mmCIF file of C-alpha atoms and ligand atoms in Angstrom:
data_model
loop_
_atom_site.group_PDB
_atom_site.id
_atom_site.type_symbol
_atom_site.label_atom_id
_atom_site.label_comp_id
_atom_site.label_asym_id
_atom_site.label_seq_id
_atom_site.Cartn_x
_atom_site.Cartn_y
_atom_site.Cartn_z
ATOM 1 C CA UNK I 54 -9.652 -24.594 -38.721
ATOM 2 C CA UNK I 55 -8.540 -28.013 -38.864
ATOM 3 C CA UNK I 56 -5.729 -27.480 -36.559
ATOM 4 C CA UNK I 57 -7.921 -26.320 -34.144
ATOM 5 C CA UNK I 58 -10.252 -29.268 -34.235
ATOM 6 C CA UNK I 59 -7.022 -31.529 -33.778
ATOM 7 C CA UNK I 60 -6.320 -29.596 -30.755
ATOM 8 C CA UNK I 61 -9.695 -29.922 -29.443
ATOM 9 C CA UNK I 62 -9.706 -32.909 -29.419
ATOM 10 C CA UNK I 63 -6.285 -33.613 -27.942
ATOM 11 C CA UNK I 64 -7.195 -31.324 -24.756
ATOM 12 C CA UNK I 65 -10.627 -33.674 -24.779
ATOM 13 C CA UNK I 66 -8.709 -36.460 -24.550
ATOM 14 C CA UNK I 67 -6.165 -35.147 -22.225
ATOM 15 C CA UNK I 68 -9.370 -33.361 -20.123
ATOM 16 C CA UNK I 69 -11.568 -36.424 -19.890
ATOM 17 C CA UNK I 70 -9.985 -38.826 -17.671
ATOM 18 C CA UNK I 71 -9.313 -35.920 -15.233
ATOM 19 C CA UNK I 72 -12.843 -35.023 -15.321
ATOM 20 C CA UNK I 73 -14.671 -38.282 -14.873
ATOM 21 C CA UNK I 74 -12.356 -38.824 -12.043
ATOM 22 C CA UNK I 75 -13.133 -35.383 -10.463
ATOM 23 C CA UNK I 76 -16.795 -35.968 -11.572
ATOM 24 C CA UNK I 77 -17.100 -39.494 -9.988
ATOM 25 C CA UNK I 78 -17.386 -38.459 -6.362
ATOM 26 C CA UNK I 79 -19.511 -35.549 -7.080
ATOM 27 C CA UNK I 80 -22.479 -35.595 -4.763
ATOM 28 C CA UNK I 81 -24.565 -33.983 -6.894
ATOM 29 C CA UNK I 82 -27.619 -35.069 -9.246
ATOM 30 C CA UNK I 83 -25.871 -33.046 -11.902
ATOM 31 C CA UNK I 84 -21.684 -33.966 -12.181
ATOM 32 C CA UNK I 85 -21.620 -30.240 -13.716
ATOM 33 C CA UNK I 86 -22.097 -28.942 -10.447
ATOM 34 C CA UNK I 87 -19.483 -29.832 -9.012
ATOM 35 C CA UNK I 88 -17.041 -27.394 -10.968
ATOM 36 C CA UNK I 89 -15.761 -24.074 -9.455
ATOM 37 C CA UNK I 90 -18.154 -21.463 -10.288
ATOM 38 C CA UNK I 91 -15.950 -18.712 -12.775
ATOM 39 C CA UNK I 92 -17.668 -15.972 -13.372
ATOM 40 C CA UNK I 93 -16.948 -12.765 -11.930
ATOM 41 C CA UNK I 94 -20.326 -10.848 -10.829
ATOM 42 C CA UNK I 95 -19.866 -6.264 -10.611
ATOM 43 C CA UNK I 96 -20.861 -6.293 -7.123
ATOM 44 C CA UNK I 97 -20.631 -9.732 -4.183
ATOM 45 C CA UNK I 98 -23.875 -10.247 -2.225
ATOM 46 C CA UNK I 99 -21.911 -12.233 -0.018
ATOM 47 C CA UNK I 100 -23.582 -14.441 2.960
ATOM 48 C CA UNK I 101 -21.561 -15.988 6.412
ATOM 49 C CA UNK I 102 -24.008 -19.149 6.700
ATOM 50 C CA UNK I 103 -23.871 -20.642 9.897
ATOM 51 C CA UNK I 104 -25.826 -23.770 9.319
ATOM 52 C CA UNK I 105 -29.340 -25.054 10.381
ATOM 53 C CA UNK I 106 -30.258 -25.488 6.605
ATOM 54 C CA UNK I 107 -31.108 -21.808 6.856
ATOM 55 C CA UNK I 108 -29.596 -21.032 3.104
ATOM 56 C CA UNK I 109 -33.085 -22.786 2.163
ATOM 57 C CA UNK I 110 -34.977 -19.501 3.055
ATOM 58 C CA UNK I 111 -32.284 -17.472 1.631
ATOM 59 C CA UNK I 112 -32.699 -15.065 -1.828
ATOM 60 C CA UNK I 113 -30.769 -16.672 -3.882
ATOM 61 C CA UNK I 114 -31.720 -14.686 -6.692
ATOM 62 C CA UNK I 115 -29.070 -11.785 -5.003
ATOM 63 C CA UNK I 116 -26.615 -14.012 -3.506
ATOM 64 C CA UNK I 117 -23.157 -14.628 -5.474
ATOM 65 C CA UNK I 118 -21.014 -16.042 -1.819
ATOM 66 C CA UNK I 119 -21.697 -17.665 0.794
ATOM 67 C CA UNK I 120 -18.990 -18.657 3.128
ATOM 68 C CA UNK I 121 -19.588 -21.977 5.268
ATOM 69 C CA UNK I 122 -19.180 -21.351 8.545
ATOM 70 C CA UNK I 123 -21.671 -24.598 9.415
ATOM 71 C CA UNK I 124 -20.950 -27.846 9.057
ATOM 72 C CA UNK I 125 -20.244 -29.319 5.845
ATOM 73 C CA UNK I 126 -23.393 -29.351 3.719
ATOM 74 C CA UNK I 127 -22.771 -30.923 0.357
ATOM 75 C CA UNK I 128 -26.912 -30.162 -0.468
ATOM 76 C CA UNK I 129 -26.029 -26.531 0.035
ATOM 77 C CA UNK I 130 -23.315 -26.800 -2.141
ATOM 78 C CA UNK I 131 -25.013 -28.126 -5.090
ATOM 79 C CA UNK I 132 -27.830 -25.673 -4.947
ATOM 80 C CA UNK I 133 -25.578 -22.686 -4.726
ATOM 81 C CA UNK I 134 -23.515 -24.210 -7.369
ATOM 82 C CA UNK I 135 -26.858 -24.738 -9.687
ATOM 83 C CA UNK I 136 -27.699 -20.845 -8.864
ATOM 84 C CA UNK I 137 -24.383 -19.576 -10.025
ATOM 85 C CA UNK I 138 -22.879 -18.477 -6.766
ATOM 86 C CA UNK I 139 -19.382 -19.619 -5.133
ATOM 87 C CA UNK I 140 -19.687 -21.523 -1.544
ATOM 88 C CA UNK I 141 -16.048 -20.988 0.066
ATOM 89 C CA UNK I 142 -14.595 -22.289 3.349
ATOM 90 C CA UNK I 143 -13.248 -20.426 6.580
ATOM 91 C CA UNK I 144 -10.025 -20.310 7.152
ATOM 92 C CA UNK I 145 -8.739 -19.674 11.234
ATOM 93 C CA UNK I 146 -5.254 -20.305 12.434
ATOM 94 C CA UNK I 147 -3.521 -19.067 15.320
ATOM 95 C CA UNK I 148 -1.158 -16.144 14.251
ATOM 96 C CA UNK I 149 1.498 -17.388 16.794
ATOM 97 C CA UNK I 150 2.332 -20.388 14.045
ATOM 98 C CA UNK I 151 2.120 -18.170 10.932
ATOM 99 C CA UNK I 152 5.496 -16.881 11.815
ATOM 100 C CA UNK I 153 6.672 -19.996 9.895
ATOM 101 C CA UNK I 154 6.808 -19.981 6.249
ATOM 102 C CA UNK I 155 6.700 -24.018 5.912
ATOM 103 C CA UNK I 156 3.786 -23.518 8.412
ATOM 104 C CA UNK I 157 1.967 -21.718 5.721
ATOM 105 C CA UNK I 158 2.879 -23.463 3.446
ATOM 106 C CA UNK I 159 1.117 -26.519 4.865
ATOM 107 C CA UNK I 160 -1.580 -25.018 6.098
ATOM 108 C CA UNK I 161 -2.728 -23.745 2.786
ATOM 109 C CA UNK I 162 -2.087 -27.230 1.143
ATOM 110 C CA UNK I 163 -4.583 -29.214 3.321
ATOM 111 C CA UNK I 164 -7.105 -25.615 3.136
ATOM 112 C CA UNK I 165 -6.599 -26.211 -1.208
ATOM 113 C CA UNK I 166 -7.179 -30.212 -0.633
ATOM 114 C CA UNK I 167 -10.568 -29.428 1.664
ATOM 115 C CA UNK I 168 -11.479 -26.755 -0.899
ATOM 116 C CA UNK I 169 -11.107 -29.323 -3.779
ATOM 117 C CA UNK I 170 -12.556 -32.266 -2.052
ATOM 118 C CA UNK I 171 -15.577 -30.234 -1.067
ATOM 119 C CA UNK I 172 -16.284 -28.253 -4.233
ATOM 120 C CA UNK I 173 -15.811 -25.391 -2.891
ATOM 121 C CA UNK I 174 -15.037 -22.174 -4.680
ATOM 122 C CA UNK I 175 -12.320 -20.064 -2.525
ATOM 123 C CA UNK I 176 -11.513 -19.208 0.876
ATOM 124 C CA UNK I 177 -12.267 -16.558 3.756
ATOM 125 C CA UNK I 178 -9.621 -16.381 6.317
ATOM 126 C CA UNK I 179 -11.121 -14.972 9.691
ATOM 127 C CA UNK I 180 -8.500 -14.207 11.860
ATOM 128 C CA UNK I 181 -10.094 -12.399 14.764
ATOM 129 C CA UNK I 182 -7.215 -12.823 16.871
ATOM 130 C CA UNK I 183 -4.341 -10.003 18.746
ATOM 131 C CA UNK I 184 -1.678 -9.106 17.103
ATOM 132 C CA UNK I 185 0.903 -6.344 18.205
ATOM 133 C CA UNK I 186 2.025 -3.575 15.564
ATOM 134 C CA UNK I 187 5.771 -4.140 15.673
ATOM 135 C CA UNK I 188 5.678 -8.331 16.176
ATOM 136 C CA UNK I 189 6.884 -10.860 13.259
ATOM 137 C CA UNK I 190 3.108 -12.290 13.303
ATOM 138 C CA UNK I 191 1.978 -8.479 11.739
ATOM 139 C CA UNK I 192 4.046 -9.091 8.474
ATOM 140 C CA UNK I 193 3.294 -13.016 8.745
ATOM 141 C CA UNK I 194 0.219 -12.234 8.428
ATOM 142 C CA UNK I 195 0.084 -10.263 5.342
ATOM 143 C CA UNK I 196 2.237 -13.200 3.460
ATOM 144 C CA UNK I 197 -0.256 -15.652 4.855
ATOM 145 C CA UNK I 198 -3.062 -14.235 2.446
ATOM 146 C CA UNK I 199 -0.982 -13.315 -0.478
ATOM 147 C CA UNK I 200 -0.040 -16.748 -0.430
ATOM 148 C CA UNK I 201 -3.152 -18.413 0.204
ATOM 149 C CA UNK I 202 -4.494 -16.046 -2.385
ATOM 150 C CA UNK I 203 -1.812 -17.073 -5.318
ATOM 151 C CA UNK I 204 -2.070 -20.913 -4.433
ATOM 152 C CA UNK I 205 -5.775 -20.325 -4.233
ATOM 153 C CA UNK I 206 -6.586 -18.848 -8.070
ATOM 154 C CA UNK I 207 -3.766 -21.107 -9.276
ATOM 155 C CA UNK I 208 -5.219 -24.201 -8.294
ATOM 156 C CA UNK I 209 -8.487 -23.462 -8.949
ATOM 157 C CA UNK I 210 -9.571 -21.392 -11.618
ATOM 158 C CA UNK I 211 -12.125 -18.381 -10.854
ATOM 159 C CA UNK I 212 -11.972 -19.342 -7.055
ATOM 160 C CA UNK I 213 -11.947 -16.169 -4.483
ATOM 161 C CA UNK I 214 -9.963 -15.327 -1.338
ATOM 162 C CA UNK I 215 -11.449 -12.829 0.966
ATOM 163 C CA UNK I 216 -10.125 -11.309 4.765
ATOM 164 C CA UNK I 217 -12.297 -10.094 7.150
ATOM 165 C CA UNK I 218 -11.672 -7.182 9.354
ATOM 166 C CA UNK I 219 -12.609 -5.258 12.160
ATOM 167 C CA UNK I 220 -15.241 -2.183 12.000
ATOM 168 C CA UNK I 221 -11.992 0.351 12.576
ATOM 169 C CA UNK I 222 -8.435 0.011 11.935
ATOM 170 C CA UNK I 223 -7.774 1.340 14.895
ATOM 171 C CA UNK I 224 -6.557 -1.605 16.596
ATOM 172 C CA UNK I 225 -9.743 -2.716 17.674
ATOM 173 C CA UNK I 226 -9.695 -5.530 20.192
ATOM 174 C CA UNK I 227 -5.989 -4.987 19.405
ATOM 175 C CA UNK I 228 -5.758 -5.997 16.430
ATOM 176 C CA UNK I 229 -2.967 -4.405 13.858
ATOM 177 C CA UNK I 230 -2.848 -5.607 10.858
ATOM 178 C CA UNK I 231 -1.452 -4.162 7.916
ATOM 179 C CA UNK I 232 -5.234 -3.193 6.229
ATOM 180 C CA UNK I 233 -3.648 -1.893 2.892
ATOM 181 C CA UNK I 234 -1.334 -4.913 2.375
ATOM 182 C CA UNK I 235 -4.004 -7.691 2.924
ATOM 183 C CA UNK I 236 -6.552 -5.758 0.915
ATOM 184 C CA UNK I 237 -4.022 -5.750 -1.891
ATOM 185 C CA UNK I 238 -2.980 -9.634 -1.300
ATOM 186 C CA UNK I 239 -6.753 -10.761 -1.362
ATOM 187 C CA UNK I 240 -9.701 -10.506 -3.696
ATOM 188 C CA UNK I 241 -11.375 -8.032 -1.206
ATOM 189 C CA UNK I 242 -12.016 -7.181 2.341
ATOM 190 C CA UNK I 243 -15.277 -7.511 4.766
ATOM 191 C CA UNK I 244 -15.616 -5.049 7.384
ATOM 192 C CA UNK I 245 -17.075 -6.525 10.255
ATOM 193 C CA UNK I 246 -19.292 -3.521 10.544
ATOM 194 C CA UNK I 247 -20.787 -5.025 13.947
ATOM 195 C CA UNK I 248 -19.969 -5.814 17.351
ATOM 196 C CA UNK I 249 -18.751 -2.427 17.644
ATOM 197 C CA UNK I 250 -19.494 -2.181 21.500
ATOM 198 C CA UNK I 251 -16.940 -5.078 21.884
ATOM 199 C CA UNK I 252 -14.841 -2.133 23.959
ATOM 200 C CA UNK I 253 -16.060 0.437 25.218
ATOM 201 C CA UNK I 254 -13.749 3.242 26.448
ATOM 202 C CA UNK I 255 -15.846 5.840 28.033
ATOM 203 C CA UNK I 256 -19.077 5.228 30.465
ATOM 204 C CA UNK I 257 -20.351 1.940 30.524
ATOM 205 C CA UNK I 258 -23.845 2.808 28.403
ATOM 206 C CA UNK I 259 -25.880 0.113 26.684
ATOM 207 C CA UNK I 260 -25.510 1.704 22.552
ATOM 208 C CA UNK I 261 -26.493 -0.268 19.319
ATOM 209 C CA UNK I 262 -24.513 -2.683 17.878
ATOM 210 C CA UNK I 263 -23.407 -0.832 14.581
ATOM 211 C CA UNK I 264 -24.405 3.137 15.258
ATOM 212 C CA UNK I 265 -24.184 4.872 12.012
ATOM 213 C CA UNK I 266 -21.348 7.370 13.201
ATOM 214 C CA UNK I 267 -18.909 4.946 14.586
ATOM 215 C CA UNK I 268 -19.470 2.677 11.065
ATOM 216 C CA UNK I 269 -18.950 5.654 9.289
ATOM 217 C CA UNK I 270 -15.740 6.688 11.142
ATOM 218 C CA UNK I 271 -14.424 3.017 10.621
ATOM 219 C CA UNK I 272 -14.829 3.394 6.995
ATOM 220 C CA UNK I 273 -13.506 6.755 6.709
ATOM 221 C CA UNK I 274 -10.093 5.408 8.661
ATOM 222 C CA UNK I 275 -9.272 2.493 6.226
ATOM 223 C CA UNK I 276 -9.572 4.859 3.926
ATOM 224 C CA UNK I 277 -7.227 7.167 5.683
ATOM 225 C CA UNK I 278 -5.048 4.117 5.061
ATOM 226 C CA UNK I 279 -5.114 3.982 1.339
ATOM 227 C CA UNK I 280 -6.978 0.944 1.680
ATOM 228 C CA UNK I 281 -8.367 0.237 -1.845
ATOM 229 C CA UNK I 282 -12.076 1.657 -1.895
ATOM 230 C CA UNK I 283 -13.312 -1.220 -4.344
ATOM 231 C CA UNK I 284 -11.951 -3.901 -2.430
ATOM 232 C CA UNK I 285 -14.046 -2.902 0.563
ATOM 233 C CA UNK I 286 -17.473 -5.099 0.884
ATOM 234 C CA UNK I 287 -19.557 -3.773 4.183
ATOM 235 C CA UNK I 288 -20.864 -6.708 6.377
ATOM 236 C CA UNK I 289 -24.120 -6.178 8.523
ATOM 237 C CA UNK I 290 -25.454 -8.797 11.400
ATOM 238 C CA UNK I 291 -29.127 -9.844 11.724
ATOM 239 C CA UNK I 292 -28.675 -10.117 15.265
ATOM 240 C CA UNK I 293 -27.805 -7.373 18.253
ATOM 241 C CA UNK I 294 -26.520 -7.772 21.971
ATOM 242 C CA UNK I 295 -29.169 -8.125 24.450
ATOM 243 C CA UNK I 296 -28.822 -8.910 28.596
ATOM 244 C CA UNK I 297 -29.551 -7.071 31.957
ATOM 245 C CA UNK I 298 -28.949 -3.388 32.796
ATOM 246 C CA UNK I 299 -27.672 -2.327 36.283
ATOM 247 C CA UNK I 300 -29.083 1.186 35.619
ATOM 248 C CA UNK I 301 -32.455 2.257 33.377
ATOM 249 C CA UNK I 302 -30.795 6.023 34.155
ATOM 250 C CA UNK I 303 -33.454 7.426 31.329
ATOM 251 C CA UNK I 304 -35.342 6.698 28.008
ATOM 252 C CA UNK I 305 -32.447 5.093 26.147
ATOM 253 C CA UNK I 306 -29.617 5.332 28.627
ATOM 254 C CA UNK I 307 -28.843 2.535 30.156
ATOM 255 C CA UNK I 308 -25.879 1.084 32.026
ATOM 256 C CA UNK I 309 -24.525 -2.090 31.497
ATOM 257 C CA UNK I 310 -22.183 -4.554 33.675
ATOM 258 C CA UNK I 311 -18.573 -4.150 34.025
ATOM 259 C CA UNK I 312 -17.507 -7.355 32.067
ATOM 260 C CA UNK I 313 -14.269 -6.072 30.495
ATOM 261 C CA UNK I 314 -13.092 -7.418 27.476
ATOM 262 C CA UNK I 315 -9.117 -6.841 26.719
ATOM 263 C CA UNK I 316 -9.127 -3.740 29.323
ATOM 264 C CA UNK I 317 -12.688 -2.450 28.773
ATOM 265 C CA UNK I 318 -16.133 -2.476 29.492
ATOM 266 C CA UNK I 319 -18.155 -4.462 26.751
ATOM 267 C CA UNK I 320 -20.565 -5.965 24.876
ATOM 268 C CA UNK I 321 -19.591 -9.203 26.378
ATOM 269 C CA UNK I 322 -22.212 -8.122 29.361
ATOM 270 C CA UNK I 323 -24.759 -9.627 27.435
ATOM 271 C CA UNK I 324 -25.528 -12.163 24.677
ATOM 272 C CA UNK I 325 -25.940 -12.350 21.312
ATOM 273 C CA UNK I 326 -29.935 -11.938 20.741
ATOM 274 C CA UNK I 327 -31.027 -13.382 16.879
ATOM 275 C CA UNK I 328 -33.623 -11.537 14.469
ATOM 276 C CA UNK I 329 -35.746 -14.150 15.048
ATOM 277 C CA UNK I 330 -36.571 -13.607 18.525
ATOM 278 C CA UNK I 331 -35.820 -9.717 18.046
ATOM 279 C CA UNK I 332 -38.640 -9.631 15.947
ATOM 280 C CA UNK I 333 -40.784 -11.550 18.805
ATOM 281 C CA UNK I 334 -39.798 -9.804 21.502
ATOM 282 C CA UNK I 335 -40.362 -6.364 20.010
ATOM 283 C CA UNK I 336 -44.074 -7.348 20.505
ATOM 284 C CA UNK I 337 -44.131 -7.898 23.751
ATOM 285 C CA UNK I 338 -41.779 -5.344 25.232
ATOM 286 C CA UNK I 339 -41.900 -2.752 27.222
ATOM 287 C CA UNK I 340 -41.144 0.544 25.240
ATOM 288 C CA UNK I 341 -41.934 -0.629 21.714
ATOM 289 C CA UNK I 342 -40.111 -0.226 18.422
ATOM 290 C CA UNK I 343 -37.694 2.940 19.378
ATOM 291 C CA UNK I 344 -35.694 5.184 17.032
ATOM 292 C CA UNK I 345 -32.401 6.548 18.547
ATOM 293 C CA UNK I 346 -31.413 10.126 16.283
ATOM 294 C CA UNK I 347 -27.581 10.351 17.411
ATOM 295 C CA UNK I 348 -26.767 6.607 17.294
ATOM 296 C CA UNK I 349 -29.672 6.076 13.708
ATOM 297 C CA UNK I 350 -30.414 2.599 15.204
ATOM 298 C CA UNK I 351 -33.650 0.969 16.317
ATOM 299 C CA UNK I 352 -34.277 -0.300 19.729
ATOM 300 C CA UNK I 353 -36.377 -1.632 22.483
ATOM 301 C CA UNK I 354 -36.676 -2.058 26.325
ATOM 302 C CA UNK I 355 -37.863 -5.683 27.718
ATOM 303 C CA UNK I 356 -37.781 -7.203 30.648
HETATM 304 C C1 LIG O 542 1.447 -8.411 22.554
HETATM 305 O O1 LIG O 542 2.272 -7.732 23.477
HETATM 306 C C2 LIG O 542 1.837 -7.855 24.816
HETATM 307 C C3 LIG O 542 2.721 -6.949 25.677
HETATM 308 O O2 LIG O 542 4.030 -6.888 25.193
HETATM 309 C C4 LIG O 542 1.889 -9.325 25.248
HETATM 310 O O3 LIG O 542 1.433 -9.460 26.556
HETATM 311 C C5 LIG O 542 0.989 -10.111 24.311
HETATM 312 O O4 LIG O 542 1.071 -11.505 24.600
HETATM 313 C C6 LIG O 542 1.384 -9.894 22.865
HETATM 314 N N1 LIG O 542 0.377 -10.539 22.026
HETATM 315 C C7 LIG O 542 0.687 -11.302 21.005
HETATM 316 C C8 LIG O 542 -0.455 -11.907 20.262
HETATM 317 O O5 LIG O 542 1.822 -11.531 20.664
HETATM 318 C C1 LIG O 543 1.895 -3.543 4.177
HETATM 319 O O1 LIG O 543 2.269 -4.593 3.335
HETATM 320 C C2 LIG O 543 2.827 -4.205 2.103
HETATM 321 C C3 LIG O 543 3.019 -5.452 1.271
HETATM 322 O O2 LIG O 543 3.724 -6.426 1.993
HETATM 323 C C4 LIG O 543 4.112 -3.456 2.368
HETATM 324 O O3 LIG O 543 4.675 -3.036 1.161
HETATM 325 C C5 LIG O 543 3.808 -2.247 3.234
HETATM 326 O O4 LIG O 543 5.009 -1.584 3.580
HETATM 327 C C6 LIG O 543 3.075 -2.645 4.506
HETATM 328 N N1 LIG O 543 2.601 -1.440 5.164
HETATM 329 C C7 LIG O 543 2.678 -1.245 6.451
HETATM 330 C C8 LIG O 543 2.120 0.035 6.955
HETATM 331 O O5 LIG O 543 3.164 -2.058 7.210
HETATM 332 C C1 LIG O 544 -21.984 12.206 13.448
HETATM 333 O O1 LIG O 544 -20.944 12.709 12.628
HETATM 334 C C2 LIG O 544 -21.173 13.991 12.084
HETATM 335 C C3 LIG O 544 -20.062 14.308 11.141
HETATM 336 O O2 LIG O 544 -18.827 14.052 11.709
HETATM 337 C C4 LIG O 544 -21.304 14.992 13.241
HETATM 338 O O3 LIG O 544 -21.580 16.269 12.713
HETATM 339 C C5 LIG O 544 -22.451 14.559 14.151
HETATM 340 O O4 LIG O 544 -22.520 15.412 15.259
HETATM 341 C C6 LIG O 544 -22.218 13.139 14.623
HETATM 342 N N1 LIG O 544 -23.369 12.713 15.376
HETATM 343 C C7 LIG O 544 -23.256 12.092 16.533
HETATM 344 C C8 LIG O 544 -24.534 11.725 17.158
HETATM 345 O O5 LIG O 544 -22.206 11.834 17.041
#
C-alpha cells in the first residue's frame, strides 16, 4: 500500500509539469477539457460537421463523433469535449504522393501535431479520389491508414481513426481500394451511403439519392468482401440533388442532362439541395410530398 502511494506520487510529479504545460493553452473555461476523450461507447453516433455553428442545434445527448470538416472551432470543441464525445480532424491527401513511405510518414506527423494542438480526439481520412486496382497507390493506400492508425492511438490515448468509403465496392467513381485491408487497419469504416447517382450507367433518369436497393446491394458487396460487419458504420445525408429536367416523361420519371462524370451521366446535372430548403420547398411545389415503392425514397416536383 505504501509502495503504491510512493509511486503515485512519483508519476504526479513526473505528470504535472507535462500537464500544466498541455493545460496552459487550453481554450477552454475548464483545463479538463482539453484531454482526449477515452471512453469507448457500444455503438458511434457519428456527425461530418461542416461549420456555420450548426453543432449548436445538434442532439448531443446521441452524438459520440463529430468530425470537423468546418473551420477550426475551438467553442465546438470544448462543448463536445464537456458532453463526452470525440471531435476528430479530416484527413485528404492526394494518393499520387502516398506512394512514398517518408511521405507518410510526414504527413501523419504534422496530422498528430494539428490533432494535439487542437484537442482533437482522432482522425478521418477522406480520400475520395481514383485509384486503379493494380497501381502502387492501391497498396499505399492501405499502409497509409494502418499507419496513421498505430501513430494515432500511440500518441494519443483513446483517440479514433476512421476511413470513409464509397456506397459500393464496386469501383465506384473508380475507386479500388482494398475495403477489407483498410477496415482492418482503422477503427471502422463509413459508407458513404449517398450520392449514389454520381454515375449512372443506364438511361439518364432523375432517381433518389440513396434508393434502398442500391444501399442495400452496396452493403451486401463489402460484405461479399469479408469486410468486417462490426466495423461498418452507415452514413446518411440531410440533403438530396436537385436541378432542371430536360424531360417530365411521367409521374416520377424524369430525364436529366447529360453532364458525365468519369464516363457517365450523373448527378453532377444538378446541385446539392439542403434539408433546410427541402423542407420549404416541399410546401410550395408542384406534386407534393411523393412516395416512390421501387426506389423507398420520398420526393417532389418544383419548378
Ligand atoms: C488509372 O489508369 C488510367 C488508364 O491507365 C490513367 O489514365 C489514370 O491516370 C490512372 N489513374 C490514377 C489515379 O493513377
Ligand atoms: C488487403 O490488404 C491486406 C493487408 O495489407 C492484405 O493482406 C490483403 O492481401 C489485401 N487484399 C487485397 C484483395 O488486395
Ligand atoms: C429490390 O431487391 C429485391 C431483392 O433483391 C428484389 O426482389 C426487388 O425486386 C428489388 N426491387 C427493385 C425495385 O429493384
Amino acid at each position: 500500500r505504501q509502495l503504491r502511494g510512493l509511486h503515485g506520487l512519483a508519476l504526479l510529479l513526473l505528470a504535472l509539469p507535462l500537464v500544466t504545460n498541455a493545460d496552459a493553452d487550453c481554450p477552454c473555461e475548464e483545463p479538463t477539457l482539453c484531454r482526449p476523450i477515452r471512453h469507448h461507447p457500444d455503438h458511434e453516433v457519428f456527425v461530418f460537421d461542416v461549420g456555420y455553428k450548426t453543432w449548436k442545434y445538434y442532439d448531443w445527448s446521441q452524438i459520440t463523433t463529430l468530425a470537423a470538416f468546418g473551420k477550426y472551432d475551438s467553442e465546438l470543441m470544448c462543448y463536445a469535449h464537456s458532453k463526452g464525445a470525440r471531435v476528430v480532424l479530416k484527413g485528404d491527401v492526394s494518393v499520387k504522393d502516398i506512394i512514398d513511405p517518408s511521405f507518410r510518414a510526414s504527413w501523419i506527423a504534422q496530422k498528430l501535431i494539428l490533432a494535439k494542438k487542437q484537442y482533437m480526439d482522432g482522425i478521418n481520412i477522406d480520400i475520395e479520389q481514383e485509384v486503379n486496382c493494380s497501381s502502387p497507390e492501391y497498396d499505399a493506400l492501405t499502409a497509409l491508414v494502418k499507419e496513421t492508425t498505430d501513430a494515432f492511438h500511440r500518441e494519443i490515448e483513446g483517440s479514433q481513426v476512421t476511413f470513409d468509403v464509397a456506397w459500393s465496392p464496386k469501383n465506384i467513381d473508380k475507386r479500388c481500394y482494398n475495403y477489407t485491408g483498410i477496415a482492418d487497419a482503422c477503427d471502422f469504416v463509413f459508407v458513404m451511403s449517398y450520392d449514389e447517382q454520381s454515375q449512372v450507367w443506364s438511361d439518364c433518369i432523375a432517381a433518389a439519392n440513396a434508393p434502398y436497393n442500391q444501399t442495400l446491394t452496396g452493403y451486401l458487396d463489402l460484405y461479399s468482401r469479408n469486410v468486417n460487419k462490426d466495423l461498418i458504420v452507415l452514413i446518411i445525408v440531410y440533403y438530396t440533388f436537385g436541378g432542371s429536367l430536360l424531360n417530365f416523361v411521367q409521374k416520377g420519371y424524369c430525364t436529366i442532362a447529360k453532364v458525365p462524370f468519369r464516363g457517365a451521366c450523373s448527378d453532377a446535372a444538378g446541385r446539392q439541395v439542403p434539408y433546410k430548403v427541402i423542407m420549404k420547398q416541399i410546401n410550395s411545389s408542384i406534386s407534393g410530398g411523393q412516395w416512390n415503392e421501387d426506389q423507398q425514397a420520398p420526393y417532389y416536383n418544383y419548378k
